[in-house]
Short mmCIF file of C-alpha atoms in Angstrom, two decimals:
data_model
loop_
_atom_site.label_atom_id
_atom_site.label_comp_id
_atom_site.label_asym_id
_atom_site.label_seq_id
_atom_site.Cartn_x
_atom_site.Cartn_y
_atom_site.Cartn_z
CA UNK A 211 232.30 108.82 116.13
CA UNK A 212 228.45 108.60 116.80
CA UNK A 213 226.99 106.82 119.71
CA UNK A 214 225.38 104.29 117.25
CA UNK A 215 228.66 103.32 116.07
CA UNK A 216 229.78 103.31 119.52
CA UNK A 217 227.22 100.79 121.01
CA UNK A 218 228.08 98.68 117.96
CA UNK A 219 231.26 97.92 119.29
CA UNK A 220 230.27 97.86 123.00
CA UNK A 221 228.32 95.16 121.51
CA UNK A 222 231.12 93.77 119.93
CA UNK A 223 233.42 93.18 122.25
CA UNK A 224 230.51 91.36 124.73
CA UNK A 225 229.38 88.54 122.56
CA UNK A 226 231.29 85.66 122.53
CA UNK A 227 234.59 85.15 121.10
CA UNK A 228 234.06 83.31 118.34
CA UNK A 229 230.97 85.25 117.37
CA UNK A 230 232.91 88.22 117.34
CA UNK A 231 235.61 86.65 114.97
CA UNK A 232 233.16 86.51 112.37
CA UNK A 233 231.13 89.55 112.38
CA UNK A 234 234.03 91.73 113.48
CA UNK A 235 234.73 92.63 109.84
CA UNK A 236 230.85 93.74 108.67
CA UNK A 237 230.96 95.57 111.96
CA UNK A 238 234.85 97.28 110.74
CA UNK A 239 232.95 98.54 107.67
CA UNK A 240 229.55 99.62 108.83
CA UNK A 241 231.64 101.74 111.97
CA UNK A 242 233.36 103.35 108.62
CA UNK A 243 230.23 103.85 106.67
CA UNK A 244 228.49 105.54 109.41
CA UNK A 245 231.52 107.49 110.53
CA UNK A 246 232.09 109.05 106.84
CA UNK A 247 227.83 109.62 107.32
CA UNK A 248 227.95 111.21 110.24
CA UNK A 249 231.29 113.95 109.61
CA UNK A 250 229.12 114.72 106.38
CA UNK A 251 225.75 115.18 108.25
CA UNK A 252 227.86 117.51 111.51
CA UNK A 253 229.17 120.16 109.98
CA UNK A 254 229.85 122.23 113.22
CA UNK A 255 232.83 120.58 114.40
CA UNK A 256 233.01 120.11 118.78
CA UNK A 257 235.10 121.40 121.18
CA UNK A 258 238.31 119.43 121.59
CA UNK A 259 238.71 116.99 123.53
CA UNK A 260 241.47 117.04 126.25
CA UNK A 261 244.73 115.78 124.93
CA UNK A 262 245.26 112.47 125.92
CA UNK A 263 248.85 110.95 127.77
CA UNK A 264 251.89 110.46 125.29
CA UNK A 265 251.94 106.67 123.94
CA UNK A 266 255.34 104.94 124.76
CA UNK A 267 258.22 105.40 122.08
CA UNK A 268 257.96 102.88 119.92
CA UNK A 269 261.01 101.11 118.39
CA UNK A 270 263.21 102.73 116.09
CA UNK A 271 261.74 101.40 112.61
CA UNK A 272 264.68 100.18 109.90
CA UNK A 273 267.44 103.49 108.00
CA UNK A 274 265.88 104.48 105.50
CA UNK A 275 267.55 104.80 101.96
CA UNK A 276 270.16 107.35 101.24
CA UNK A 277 268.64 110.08 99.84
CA UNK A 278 270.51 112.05 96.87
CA UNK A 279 273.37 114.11 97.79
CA UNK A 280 272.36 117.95 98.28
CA UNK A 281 273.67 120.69 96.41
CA UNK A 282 277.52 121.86 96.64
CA UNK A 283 277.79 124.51 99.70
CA UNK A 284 279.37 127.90 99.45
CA UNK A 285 283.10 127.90 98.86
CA UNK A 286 285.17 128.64 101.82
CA UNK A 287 286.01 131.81 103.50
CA UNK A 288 288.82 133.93 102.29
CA UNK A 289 292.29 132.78 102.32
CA UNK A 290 294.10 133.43 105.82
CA UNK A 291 297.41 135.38 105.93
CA UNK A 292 300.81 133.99 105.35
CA UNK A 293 302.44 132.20 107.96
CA UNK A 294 306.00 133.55 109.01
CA UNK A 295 308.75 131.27 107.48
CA UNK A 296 309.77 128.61 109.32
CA UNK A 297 313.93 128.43 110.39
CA UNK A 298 315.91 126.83 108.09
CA UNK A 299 316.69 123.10 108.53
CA UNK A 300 319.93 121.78 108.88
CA UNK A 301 322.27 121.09 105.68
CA UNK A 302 321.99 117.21 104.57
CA UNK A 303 325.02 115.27 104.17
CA UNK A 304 326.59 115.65 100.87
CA UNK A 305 325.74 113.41 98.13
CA UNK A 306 328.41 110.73 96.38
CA UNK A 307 329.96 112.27 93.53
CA UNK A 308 328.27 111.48 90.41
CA UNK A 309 329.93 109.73 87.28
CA UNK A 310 331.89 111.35 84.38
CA UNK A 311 329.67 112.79 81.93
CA UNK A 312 330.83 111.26 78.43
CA UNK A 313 333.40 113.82 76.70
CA UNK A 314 331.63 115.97 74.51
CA UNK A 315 332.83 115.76 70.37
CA UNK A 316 335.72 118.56 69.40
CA UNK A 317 333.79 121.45 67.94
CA UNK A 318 335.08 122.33 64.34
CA UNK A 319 338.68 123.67 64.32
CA UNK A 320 337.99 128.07 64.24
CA UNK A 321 339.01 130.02 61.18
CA UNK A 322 342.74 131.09 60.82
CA UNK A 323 343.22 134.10 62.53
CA UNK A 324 344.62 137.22 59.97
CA UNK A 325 348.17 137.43 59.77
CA UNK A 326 349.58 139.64 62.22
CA UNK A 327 351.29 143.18 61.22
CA UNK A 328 354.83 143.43 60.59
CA UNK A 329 356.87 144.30 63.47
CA UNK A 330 358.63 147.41 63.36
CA UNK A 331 362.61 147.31 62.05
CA UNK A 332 364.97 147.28 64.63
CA UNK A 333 367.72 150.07 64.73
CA UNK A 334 370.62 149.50 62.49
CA UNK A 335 373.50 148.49 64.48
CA UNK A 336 376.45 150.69 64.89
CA UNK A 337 379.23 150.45 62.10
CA UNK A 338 382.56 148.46 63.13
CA UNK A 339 385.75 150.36 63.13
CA UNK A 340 387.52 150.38 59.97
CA UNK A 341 390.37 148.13 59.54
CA UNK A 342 394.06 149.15 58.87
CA UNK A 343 395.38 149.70 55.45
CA UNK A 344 397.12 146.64 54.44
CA UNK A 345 400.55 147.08 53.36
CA UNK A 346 400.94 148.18 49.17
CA UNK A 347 401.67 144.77 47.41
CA UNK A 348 405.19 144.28 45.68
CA UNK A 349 404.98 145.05 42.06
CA UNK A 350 404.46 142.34 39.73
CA UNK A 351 407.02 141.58 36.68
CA UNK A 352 406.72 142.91 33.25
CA UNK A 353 404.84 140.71 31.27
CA UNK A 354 406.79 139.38 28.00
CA UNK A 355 405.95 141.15 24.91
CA UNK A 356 403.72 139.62 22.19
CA UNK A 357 404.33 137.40 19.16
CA UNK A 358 405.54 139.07 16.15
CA UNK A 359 402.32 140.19 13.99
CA UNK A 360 402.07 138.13 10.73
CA UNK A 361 404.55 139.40 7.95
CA UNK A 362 402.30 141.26 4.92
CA UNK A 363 401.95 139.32 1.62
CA UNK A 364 404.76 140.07 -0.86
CA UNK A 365 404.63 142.68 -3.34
CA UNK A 366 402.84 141.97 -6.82
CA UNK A 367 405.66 140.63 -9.85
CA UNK A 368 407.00 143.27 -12.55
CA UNK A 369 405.74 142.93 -15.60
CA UNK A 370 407.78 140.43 -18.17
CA UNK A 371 409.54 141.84 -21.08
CA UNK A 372 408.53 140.70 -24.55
CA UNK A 373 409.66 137.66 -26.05
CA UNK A 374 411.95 137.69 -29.40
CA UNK A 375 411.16 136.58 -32.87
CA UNK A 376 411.81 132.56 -32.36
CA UNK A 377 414.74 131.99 -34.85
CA UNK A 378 414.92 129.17 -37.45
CA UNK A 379 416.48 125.58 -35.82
CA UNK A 380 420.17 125.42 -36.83
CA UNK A 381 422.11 122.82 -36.57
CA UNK A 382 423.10 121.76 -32.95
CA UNK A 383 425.85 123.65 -31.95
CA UNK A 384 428.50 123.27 -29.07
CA UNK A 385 427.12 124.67 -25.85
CA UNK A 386 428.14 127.98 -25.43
CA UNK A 387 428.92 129.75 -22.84
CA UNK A 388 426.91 131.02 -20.03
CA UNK A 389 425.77 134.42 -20.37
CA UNK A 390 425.62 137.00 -17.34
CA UNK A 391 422.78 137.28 -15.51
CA UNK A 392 419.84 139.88 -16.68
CA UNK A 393 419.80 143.07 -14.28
CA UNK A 394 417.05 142.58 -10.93
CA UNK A 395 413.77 143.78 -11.52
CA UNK A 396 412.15 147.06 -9.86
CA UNK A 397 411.19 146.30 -6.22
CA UNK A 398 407.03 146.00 -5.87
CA UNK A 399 404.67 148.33 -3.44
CA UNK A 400 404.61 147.43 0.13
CA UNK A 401 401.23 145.38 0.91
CA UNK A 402 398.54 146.52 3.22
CA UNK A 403 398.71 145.70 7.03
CA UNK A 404 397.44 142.85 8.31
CA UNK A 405 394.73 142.84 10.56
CA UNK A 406 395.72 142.64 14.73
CA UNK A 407 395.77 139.33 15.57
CA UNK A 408 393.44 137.84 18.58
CA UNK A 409 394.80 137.91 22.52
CA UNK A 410 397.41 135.24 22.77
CA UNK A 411 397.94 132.61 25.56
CA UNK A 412 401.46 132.39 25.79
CA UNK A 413 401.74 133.45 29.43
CA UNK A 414 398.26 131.77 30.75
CA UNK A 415 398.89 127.99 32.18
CA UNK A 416 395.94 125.30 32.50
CA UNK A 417 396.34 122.09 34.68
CA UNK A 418 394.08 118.80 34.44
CA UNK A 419 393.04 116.67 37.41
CA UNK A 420 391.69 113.52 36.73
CA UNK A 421 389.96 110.95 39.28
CA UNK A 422 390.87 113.14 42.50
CA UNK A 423 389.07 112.80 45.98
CA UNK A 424 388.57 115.68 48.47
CA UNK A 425 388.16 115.34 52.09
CA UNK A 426 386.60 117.18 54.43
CA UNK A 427 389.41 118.35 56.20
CA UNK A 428 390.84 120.02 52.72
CA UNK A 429 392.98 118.55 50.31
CA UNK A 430 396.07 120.41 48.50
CA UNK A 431 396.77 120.21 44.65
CA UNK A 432 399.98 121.31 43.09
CA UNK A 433 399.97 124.30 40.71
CA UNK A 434 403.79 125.41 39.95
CA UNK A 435 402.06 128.51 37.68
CA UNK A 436 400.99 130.06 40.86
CA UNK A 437 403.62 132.51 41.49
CA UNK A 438 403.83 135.31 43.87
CA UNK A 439 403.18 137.64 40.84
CA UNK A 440 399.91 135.64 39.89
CA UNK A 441 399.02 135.70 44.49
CA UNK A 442 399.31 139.47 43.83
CA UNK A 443 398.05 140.47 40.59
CA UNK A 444 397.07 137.69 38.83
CA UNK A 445 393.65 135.19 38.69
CA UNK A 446 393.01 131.50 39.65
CA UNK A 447 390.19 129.65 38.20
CA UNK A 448 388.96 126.42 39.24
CA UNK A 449 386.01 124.17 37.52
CA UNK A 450 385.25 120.78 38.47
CA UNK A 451 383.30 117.90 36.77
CA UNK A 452 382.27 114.28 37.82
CA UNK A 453 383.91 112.94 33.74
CA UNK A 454 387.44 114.19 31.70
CA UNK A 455 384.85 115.70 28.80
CA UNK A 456 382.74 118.13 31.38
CA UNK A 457 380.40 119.97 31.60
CA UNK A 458 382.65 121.82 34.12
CA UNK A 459 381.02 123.90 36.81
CA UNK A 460 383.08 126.74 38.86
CA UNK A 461 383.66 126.36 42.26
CA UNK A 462 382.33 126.32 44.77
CA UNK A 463 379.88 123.92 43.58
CA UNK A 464 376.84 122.85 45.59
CA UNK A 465 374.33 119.74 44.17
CA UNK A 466 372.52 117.82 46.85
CA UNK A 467 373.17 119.18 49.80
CA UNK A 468 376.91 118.04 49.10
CA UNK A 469 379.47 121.44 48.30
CA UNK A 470 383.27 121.61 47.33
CA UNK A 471 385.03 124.77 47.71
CA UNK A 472 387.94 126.30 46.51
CA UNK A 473 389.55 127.41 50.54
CA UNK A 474 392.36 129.81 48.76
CA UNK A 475 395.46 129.56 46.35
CA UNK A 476 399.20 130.35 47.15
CA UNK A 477 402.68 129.79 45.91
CA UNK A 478 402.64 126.87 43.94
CA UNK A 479 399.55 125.22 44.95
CA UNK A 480 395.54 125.49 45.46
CA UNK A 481 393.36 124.55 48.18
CA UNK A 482 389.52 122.80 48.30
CA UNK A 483 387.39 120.93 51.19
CA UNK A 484 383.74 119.09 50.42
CA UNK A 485 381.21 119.07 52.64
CA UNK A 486 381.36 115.44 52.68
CA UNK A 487 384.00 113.55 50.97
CA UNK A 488 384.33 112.80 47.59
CA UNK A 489 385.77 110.54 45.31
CA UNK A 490 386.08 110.31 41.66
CA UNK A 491 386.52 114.39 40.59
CA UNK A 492 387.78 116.08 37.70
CA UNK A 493 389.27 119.79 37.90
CA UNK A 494 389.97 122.28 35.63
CA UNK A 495 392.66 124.62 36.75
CA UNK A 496 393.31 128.20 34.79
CA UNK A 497 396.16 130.67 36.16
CA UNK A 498 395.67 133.90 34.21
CA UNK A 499 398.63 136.36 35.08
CA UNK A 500 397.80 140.33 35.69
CA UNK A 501 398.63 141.34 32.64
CA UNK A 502 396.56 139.01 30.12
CA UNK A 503 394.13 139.49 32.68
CA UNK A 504 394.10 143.24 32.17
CA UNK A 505 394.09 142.38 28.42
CA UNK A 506 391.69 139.59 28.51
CA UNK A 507 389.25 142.31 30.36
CA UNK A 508 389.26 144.57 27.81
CA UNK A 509 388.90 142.76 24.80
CA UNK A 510 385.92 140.73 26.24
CA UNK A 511 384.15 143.20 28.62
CA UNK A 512 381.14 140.59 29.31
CA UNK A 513 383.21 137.63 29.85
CA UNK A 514 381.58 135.47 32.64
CA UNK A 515 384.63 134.03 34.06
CA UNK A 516 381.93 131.38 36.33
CA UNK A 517 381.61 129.93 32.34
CA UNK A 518 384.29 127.74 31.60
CA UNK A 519 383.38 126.94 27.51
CA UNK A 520 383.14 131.73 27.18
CA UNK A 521 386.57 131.28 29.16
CA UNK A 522 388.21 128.64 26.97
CA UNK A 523 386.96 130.43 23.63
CA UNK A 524 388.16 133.82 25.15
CA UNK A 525 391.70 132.58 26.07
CA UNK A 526 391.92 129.90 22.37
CA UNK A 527 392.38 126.92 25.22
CA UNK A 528 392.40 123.50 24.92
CA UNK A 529 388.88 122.00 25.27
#
C-alpha cells in the first residue's frame, strides 16, 4: 500500500463518525484503485516485512460434505498358515429315534431259476434171500373125455330097379297072398368126416350174483365149483357190474377213487373187500378147470381173459 492510500485512511478514521459512515465506501474503492495503480507502477518488489504474531484460532467452521468414496485399496496380504486343529469336542447326546420309513413296494417276483440236474441213482439194494421151494402140488383129476363127434351123413340110396310093363285092369280079384320080401340092397360108401367140433363147456361152471353189497372188512360168496383141483390147477374169474345186463368189468375194479377186489378163492367159495362199502353189485363168476384151461389156451392164444364178452364167446357161455 502507498502512503497516499495510507493517509486516506488515517484520515478516515479521524473525522467524525457519522462522516465516516458515508464516505467510508468511495474511500474502500479509491484505497483499491490506487493499490492495483501502484503494484502496476513498482515493479521491484521490497524486502519483507517481519512476520507478524499468529492471530488466535478461530472457531472450527461447520463439516463439510462427504466427499466421494476413494478408490478400492490393495487386496490383503497373503493368506497366513493353517492353524493346528483344535481337540475334538465332546459327543452330543443321542438323538430320539426317528419314525418308520413307509415300507417300500415288493419288487417284481425274479425269473424261475433252471431246473436243477438230476441227482445221481442210488446203489441198487442188495437182493433178498430166495425163498424155499414150496411143496409139489397134489395132482389134479383126469378131466372127463369129450362129447361124441357128430355121426357122418348116411350113405347115398342104390339105384331103383326098373319098373314092369303096367298090365291091363282085370277084374278085382281076392287078395292074395303076401309075397316075401325083395333081397336088401348093396350097402352105400362111408361119408366124409365131419369137421372137429368147437371146445366144449361141459366141465366149466358160471355163477350169477345179483344185488350183493361188499364191506370193507371183506365179504365171502359161495362157489361149490371151486374144488381143490380147480385151487391147484384150475382158474377163477370174477367180473362185476352195477345192472344184471353188464357191461362187466374184471376185478379188481377201481372208478372214483372207490376199488373192489377179489382178496383170493378157496374150497368152495371166493373172497372180495371195497374200499368203501358198496351196495347194489352184480358179479360174474367163471371156474375154468386145468384142463379146459389148457385147451381153452391153445385154441385161443390171444384170449384176454380181463374181457368178459372174448371170454363168454371163447367158452359158448351164457350171455
Amino acid at each position: 500500500m502507498n502512503k497516499f492510500a495510507y493517509k486516506a485512511l488515517i484520515n478516515l478514521f479521524n473525522v467524525p463518525y457519522m462522516r465516516r459512515i458515508r464516505h467510508i465506501l468511495p474511500l474502500i474503492l479509491l484505497v483499491c484503485f490506487i493499490s492495483i495503480n501502484g503494484c502496476k507502477k513498482d515493479k521491484t518488489p521490497g524486502p519483507s516485512g517481519a512476520t507478524g504474531a499468529t492471530g488466535a484460532t478461530g472457531a472450527q467452521g461447520d463439516i463439510g460434505a462427504t466427499g466421494p468414496q476413494g478408490p478400492q485399496g490393495p487386496a490383503g496380504g497373503p493368506q497366513g498358515a493353517t492353524g493346528a486343529t483344535g481337540a475334538t469336542g465332546a459327543t452330543g447326546s443321542t438323538g430320539s429315534n426317528g419314525t418308520n420309513g413307509t415300507n417300500g413296494t415288493n419288487g417284481a417276483t425274479g425269473a424261475t431259476g433252471a431246473t436243477g440236474a438230476n441227482g445221481a441213482t442210488g446203489s441198487n439194494g442188495t437182493n433178498g434171500a430166495t425163498g424155499a421151494t414150496g411143496a409139489a402140488g397134489a395132482t389134479g383129476a383126469t378131466g372127463a373125455a369129450g362129447a361124441t363127434g357128430a355121426t357122418g351123413s348116411a350113405g347115398a340110396t342104390g339105384a331103383t330097379g326098373s319098373a314092369g310093363a303096367t298090365g291091363a285092369t282085370g277084374a278085382a280079384g281076392a287078395t292074395g297072398a303076401t309075397g316075401a320080401a325083395g333081397a336088401t340092397g348093396a350097402t352105400g360108401a362111408a361119408g366124409a368126416t365131419g369137421a372137429t367140433g368147437a371146445t366144449g363147456n361141459a366141465d366149466v361152471n358160471t355163477y350169477l350174483f345179483s344185488n350183493k353189497s361188499i364191506s370193507i372188512t371183506g365179504t365171502n360168496f359161495n362157489v361149490p365149483a371151486i374144488t381143490q383141483p380147480i385151487v391147484d390147477q384150475g382158474l377163477v374169474l370174477v367180473y362185476m357190474s352195477t345192472s344184471s345186463s353188464g357191461p362187466w368189468y374184471p376185478l379188481p375194479y377201481t372208478q372214483g377213487g372207490t376199488t373192489i377186489s377179489l382178496v383170493n378163492y378157496s374150497l368152495g367159495q371166493i373172497s372180495l373187500i371195497a374200499s368203501t362199502n358198496q351196495t347194489g353189485i352184480y358179479l360174474k363168476v367163471v371156474v375154468i378147470p386145468g384142463n379146459s384151461l389148457t385147451q381153452l389156451s391153445t385154441a385161443n392164444p390171444h384170449l384176454n381173459f380181463n374181457n368178459y364178452n372174448q371170454v363168454a364167446s371163447a367158452l359158448r357161455l351164457k350171455q
